[in-house]
Tab-separated table of N, CA and C in Angstrom:
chain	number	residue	atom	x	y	z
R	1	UNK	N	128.320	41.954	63.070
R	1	UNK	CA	128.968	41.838	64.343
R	1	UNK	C	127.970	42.187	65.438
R	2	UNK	N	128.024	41.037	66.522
R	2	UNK	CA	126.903	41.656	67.427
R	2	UNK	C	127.608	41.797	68.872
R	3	UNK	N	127.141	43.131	69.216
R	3	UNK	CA	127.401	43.489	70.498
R	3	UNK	C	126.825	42.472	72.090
R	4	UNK	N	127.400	42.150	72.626
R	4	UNK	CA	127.098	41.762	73.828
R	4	UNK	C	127.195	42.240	75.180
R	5	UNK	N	126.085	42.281	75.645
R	5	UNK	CA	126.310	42.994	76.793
R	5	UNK	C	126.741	41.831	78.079
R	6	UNK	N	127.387	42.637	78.948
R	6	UNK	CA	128.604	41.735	80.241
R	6	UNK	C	127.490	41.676	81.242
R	7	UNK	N	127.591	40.958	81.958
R	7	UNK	CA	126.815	41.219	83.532
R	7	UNK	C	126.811	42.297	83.741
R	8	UNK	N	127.861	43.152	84.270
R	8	UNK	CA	128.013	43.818	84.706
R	8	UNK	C	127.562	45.448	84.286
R	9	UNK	N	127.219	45.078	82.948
R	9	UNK	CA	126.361	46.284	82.158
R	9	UNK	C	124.905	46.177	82.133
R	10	UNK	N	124.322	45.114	82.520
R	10	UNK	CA	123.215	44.340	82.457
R	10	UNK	C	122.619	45.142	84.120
R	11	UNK	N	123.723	44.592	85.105
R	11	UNK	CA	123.166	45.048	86.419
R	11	UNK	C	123.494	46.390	86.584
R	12	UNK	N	124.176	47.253	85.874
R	12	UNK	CA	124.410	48.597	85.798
R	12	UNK	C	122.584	49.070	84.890
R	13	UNK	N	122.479	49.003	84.040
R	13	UNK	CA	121.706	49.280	83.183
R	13	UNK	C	120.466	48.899	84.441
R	14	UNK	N	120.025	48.063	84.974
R	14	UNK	CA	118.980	48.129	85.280
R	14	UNK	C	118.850	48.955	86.939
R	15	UNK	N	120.210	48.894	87.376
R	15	UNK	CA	119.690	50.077	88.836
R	15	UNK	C	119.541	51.528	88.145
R	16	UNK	N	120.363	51.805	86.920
R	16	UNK	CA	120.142	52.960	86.258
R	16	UNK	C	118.234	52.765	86.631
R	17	UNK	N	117.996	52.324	85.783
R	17	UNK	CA	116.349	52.010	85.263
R	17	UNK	C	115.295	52.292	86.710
R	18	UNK	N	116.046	51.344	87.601
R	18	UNK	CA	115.408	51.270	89.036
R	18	UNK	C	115.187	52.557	89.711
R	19	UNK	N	116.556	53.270	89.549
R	19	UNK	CA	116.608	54.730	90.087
R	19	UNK	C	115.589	55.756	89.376
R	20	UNK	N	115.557	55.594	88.027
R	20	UNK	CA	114.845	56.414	87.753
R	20	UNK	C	113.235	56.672	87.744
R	21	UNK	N	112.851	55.120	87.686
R	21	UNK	CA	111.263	54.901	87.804
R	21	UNK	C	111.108	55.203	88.867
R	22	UNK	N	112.127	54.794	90.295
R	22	UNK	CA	112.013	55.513	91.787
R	22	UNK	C	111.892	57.003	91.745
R	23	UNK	N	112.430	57.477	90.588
R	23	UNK	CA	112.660	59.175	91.178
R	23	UNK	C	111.473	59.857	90.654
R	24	UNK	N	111.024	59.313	89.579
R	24	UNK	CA	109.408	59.669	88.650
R	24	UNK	C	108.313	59.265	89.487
R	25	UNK	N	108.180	57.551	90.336
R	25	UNK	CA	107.396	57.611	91.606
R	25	UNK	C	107.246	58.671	92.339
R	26	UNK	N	108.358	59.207	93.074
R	26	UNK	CA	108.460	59.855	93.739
R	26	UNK	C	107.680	61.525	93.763
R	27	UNK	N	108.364	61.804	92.412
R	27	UNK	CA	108.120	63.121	91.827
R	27	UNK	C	106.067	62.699	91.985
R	28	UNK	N	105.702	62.194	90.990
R	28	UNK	CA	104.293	62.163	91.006
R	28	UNK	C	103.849	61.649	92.228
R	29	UNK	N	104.116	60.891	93.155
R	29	UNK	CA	103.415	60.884	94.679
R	29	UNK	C	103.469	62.451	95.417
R	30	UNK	N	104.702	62.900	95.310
R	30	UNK	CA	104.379	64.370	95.958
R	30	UNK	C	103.707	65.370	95.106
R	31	UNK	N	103.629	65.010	93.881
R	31	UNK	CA	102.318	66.458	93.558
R	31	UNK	C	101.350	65.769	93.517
R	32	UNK	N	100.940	64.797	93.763
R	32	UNK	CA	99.498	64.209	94.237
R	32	UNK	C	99.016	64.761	95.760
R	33	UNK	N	100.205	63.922	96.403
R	33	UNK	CA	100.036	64.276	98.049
R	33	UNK	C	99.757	65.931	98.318
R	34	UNK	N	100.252	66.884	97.219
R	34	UNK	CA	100.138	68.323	97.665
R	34	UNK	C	99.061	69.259	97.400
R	35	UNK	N	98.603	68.098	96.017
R	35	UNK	CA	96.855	68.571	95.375
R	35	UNK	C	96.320	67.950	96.420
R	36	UNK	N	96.266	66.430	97.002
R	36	UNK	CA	94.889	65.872	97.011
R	36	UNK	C	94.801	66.103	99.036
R	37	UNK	N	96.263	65.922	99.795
R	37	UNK	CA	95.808	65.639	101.157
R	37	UNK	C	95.927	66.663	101.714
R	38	UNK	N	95.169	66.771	102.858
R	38	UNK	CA	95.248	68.040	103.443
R	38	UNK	C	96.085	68.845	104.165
R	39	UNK	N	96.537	70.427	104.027
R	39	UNK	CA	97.162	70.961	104.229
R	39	UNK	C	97.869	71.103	105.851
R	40	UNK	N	98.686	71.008	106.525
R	40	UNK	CA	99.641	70.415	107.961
R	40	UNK	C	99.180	71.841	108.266
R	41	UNK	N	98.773	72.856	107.713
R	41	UNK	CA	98.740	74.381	108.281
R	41	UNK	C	97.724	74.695	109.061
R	42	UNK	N	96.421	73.828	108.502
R	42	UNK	CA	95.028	73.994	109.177
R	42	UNK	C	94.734	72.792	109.882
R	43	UNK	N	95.162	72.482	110.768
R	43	UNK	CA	95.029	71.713	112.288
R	43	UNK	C	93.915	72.135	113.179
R	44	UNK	N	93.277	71.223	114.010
R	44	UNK	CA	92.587	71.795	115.427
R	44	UNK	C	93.507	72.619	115.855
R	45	UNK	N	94.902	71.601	116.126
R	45	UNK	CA	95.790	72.474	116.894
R	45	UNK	C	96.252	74.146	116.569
R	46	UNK	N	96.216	73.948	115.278
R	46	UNK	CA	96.094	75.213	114.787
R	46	UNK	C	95.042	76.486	115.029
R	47	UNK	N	93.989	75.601	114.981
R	47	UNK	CA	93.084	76.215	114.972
R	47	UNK	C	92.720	76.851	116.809
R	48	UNK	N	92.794	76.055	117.594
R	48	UNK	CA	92.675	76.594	118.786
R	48	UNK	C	94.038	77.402	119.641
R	49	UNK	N	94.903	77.207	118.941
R	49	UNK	CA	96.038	78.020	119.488
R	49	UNK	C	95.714	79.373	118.384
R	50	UNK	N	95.305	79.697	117.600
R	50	UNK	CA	95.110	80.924	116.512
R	50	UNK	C	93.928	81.522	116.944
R	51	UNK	N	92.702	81.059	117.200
R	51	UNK	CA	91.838	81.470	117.162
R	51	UNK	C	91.292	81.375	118.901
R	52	UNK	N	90.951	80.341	119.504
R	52	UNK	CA	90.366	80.544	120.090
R	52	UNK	C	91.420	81.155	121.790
R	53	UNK	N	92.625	80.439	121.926
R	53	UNK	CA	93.339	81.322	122.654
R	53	UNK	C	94.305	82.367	122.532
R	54	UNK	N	93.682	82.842	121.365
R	54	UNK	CA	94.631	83.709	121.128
R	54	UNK	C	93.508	85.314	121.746
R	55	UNK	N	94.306	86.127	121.803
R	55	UNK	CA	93.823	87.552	122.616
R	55	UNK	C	93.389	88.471	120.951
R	56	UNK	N	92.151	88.774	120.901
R	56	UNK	CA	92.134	89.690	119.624
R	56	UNK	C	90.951	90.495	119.925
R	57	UNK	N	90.861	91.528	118.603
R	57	UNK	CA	89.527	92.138	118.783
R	57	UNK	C	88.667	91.974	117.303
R	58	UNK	N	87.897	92.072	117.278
R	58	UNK	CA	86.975	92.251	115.849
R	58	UNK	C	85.921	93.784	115.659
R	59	UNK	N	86.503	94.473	114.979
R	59	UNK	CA	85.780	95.726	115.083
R	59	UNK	C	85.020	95.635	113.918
R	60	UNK	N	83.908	96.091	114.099
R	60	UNK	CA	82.455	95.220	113.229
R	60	UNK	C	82.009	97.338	112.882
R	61	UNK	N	81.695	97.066	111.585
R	61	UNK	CA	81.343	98.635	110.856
R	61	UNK	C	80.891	98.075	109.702
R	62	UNK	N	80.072	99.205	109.067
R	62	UNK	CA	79.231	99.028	108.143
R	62	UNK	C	79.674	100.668	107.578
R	63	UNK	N	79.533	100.761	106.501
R	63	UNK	CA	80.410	101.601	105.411
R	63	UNK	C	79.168	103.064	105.366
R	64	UNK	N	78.030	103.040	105.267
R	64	UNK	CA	77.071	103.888	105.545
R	64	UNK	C	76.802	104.089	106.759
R	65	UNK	N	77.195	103.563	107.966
R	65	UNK	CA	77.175	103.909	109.158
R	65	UNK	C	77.703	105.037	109.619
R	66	UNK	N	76.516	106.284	110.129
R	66	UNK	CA	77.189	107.538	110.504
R	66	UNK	C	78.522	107.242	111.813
R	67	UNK	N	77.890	106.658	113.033
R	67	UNK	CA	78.762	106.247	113.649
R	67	UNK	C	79.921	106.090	113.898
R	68	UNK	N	79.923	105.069	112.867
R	68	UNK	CA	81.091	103.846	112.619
R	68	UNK	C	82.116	105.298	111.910
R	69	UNK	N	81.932	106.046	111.100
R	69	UNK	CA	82.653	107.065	110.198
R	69	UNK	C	82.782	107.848	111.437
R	70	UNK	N	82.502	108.020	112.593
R	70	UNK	CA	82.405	109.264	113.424
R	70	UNK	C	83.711	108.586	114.245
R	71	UNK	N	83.228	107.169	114.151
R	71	UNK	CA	84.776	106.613	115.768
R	71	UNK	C	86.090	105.517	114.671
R	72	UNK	N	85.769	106.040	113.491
R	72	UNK	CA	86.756	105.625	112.268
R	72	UNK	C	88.223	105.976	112.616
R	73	UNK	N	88.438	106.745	113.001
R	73	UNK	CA	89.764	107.062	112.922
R	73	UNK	C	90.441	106.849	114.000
R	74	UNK	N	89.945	107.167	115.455
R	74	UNK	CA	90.536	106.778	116.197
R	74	UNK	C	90.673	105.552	116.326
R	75	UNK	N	89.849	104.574	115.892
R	75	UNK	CA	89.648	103.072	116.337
R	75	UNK	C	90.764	102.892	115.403
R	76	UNK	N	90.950	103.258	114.608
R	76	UNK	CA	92.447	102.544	113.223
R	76	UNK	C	93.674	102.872	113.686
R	77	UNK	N	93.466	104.398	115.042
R	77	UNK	CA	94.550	104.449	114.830
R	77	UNK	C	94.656	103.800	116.358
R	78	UNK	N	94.239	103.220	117.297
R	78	UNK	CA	94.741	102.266	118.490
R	78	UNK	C	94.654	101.468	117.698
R	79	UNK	N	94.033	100.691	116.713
R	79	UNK	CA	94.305	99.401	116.325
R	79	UNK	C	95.679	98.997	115.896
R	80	UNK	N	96.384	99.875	114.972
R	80	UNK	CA	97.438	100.088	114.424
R	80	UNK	C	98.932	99.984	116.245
R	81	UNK	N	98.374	100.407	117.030
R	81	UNK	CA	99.355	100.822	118.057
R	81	UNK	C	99.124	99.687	119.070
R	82	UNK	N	97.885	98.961	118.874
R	82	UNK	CA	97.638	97.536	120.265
R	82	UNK	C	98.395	96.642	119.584
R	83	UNK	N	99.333	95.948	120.550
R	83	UNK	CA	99.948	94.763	120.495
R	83	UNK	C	98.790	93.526	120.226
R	84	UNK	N	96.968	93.750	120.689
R	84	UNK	CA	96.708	93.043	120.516
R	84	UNK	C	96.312	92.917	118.881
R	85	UNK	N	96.189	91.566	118.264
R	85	UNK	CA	95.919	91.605	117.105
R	85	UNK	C	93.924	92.014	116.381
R	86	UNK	N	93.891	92.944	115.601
R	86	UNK	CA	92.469	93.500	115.579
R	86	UNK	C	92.318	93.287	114.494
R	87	UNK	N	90.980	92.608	113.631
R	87	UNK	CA	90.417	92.027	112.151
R	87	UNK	C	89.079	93.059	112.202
R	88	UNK	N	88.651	93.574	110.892
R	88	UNK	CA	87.496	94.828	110.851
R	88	UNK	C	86.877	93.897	110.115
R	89	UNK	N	85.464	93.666	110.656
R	89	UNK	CA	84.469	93.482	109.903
R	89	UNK	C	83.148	93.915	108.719
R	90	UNK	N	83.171	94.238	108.170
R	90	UNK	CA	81.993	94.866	107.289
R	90	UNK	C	80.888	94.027	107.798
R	91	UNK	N	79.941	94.498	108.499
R	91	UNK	CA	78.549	93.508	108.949
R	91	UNK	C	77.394	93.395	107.546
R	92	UNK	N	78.022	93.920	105.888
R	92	UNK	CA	77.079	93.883	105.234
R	92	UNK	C	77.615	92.755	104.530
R	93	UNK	N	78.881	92.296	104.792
R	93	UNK	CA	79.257	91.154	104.057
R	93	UNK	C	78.298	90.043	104.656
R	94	UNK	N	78.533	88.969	103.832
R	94	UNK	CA	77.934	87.347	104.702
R	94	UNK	C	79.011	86.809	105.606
R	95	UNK	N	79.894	87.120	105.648
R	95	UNK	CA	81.113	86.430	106.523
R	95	UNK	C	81.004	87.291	107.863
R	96	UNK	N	80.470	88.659	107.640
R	96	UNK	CA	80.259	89.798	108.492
R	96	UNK	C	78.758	89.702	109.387
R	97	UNK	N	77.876	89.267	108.539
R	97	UNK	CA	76.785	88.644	109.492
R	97	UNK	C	76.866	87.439	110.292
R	98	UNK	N	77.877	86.760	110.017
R	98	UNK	CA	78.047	85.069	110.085
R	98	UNK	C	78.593	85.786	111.494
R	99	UNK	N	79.883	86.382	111.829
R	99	UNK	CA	80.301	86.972	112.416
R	99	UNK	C	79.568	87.662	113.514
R	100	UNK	N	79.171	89.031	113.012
R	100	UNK	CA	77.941	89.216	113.702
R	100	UNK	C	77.169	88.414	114.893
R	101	UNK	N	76.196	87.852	114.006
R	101	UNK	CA	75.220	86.613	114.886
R	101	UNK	C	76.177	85.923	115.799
R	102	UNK	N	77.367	85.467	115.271
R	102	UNK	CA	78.218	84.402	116.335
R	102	UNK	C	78.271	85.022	117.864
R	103	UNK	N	79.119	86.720	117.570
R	103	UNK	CA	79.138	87.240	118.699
R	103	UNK	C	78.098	87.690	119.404
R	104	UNK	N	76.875	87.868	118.781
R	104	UNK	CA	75.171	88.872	119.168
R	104	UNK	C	75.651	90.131	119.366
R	105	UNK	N	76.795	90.603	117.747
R	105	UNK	CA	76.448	92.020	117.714
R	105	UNK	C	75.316	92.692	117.483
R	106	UNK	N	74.414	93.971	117.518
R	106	UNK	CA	73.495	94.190	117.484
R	106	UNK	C	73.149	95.620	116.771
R	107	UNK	N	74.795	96.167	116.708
R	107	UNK	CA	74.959	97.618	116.125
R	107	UNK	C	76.235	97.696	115.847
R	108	UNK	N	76.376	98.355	114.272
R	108	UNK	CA	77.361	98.320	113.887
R	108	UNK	C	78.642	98.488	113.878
R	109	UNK	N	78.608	99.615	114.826
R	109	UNK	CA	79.643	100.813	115.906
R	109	UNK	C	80.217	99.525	116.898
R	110	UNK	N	80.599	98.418	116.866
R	110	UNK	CA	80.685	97.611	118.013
R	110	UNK	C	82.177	96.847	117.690
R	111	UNK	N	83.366	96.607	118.649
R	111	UNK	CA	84.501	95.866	119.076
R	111	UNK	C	84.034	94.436	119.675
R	112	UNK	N	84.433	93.631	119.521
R	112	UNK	CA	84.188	92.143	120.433
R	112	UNK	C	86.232	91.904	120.599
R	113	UNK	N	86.082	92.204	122.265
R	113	UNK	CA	87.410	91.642	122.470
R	113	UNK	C	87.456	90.667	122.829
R	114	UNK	N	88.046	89.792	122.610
R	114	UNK	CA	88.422	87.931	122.823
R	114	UNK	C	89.502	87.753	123.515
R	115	UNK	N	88.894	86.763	124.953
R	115	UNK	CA	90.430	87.111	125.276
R	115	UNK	C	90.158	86.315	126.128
R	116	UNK	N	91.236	85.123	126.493
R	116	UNK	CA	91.459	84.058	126.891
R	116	UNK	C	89.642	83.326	126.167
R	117	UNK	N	89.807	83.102	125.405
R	117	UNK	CA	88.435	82.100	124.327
R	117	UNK	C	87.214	82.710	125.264
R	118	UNK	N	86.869	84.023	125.921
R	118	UNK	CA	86.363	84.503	126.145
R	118	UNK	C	85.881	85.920	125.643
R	119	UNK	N	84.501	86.242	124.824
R	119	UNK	CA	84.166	87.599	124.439
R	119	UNK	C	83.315	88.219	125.209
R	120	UNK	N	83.476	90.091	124.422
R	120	UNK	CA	82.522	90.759	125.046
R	120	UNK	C	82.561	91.528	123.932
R	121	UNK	N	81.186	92.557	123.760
R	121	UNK	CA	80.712	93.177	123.118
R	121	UNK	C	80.634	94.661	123.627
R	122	UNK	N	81.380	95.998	122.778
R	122	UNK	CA	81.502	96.755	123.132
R	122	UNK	C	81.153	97.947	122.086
R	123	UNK	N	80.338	99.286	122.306
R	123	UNK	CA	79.957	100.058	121.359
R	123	UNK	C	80.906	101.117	121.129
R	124	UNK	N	81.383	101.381	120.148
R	124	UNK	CA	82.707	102.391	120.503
R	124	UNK	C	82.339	104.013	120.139
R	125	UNK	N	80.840	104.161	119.323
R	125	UNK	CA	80.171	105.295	119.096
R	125	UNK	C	78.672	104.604	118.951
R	126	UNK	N	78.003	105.859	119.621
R	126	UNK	CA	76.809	106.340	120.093
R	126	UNK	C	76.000	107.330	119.886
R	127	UNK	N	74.830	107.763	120.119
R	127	UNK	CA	74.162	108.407	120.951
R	127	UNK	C	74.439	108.912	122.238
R	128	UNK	N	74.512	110.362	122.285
R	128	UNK	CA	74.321	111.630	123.727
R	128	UNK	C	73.623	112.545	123.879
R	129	UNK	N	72.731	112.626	124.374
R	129	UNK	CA	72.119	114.488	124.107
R	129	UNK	C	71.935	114.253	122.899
R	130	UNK	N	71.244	113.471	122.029
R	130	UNK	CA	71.238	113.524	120.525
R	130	UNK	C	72.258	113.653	119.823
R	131	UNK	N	73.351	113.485	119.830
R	131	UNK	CA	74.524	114.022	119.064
R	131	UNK	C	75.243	112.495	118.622
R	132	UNK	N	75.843	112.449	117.999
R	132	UNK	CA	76.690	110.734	117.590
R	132	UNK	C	78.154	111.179	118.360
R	133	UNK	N	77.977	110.341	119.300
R	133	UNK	CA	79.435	110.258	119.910
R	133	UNK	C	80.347	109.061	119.888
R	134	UNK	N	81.848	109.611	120.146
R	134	UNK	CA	82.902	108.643	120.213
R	134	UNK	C	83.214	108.227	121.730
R	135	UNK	N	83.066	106.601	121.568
R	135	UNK	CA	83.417	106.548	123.213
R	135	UNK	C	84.543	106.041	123.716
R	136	UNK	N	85.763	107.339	123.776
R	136	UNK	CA	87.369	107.173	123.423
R	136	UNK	C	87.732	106.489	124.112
R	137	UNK	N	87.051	106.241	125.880
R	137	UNK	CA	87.411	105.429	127.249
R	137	UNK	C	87.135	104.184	126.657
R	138	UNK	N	86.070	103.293	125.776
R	138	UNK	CA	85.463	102.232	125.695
R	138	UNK	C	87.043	101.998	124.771
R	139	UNK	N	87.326	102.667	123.548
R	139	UNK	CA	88.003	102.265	122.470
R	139	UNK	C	89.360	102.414	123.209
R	140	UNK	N	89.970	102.854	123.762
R	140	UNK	CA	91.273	103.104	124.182
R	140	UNK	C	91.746	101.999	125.088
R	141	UNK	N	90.446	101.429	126.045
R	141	UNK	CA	90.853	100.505	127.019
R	141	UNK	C	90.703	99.102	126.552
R	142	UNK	N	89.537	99.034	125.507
R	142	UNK	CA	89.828	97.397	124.397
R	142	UNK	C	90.940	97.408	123.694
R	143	UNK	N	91.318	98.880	123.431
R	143	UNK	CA	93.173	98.038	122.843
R	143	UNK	C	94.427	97.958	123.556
R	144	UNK	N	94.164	98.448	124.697
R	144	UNK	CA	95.378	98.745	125.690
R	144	UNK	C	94.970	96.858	126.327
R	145	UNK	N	94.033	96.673	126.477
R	145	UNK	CA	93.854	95.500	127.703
R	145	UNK	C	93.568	94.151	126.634
């Protein structure tokens, strides 16, 4: 006895078929598209509304630096309390020299506040009378402003 199939199982059976090779297209175009094209997150636009107008500071230290250990604490703790946003650099890293050179830091003890896509370079401990000092006016007013 042989089964026959109706039209109507014929055109059922194949949108079944249609739908599903559509939904397996589908599936493998988006984990292609999510490995291979590039990410909607990292834009120019992104990039110049994040970085370059945005208001920040970069406090640049080096881990053997008497200095940098002398104006350590206060600088963490306005950083922690400025609305503006502050990233610490290690100047012994390569991302930290890259850094560095960009701004023409020159000593390790140093803030670069950015602000309106405009920097400046600031020492936050020093030298006085021979002594290593903290310079609380320099550090207090790069995170307040």
């Amino acid at each position: 006895m042989k089964n026959k199939l109706n039209g109507t199982s014929i055109t059922t059976l194949r949108i079944c078929l249609l739908v599903a090779l559509s939904s397996i297209l589908f599936l493998l175009f988006s984990s292609y598209k999510e490995k291979y094209d590039y990410p909607n997150s990292l834009t120019q636009k992104e990039y110049v509304n994040t970085v370059i107008k945005k208001d920040m500071n970069l406090v640049f230290y080096k881990r053997t630096c008497p200095y940098c250990k002398a104006g350590k604490k206060l600088v963490i703790s306005e950083a922690k309390k400025s609305a503006i946003t502050s990233y610490f650099v290690d100047v012994e890293t390569k991302e930290g020299k890259l850094l560095a050179k960009k701004y023409s830091v020159e000593y390790a003890p140093s803030i670069v506040a950015i602000r309106a896509g405009k920097s400046k370079v600031y020492l936050y401990a020093g030298d006085k009378d021979n002594k290593k000092v903290v310079f609380y006016d320099v550090i207090k007013d790069v995170f307040e402003n």
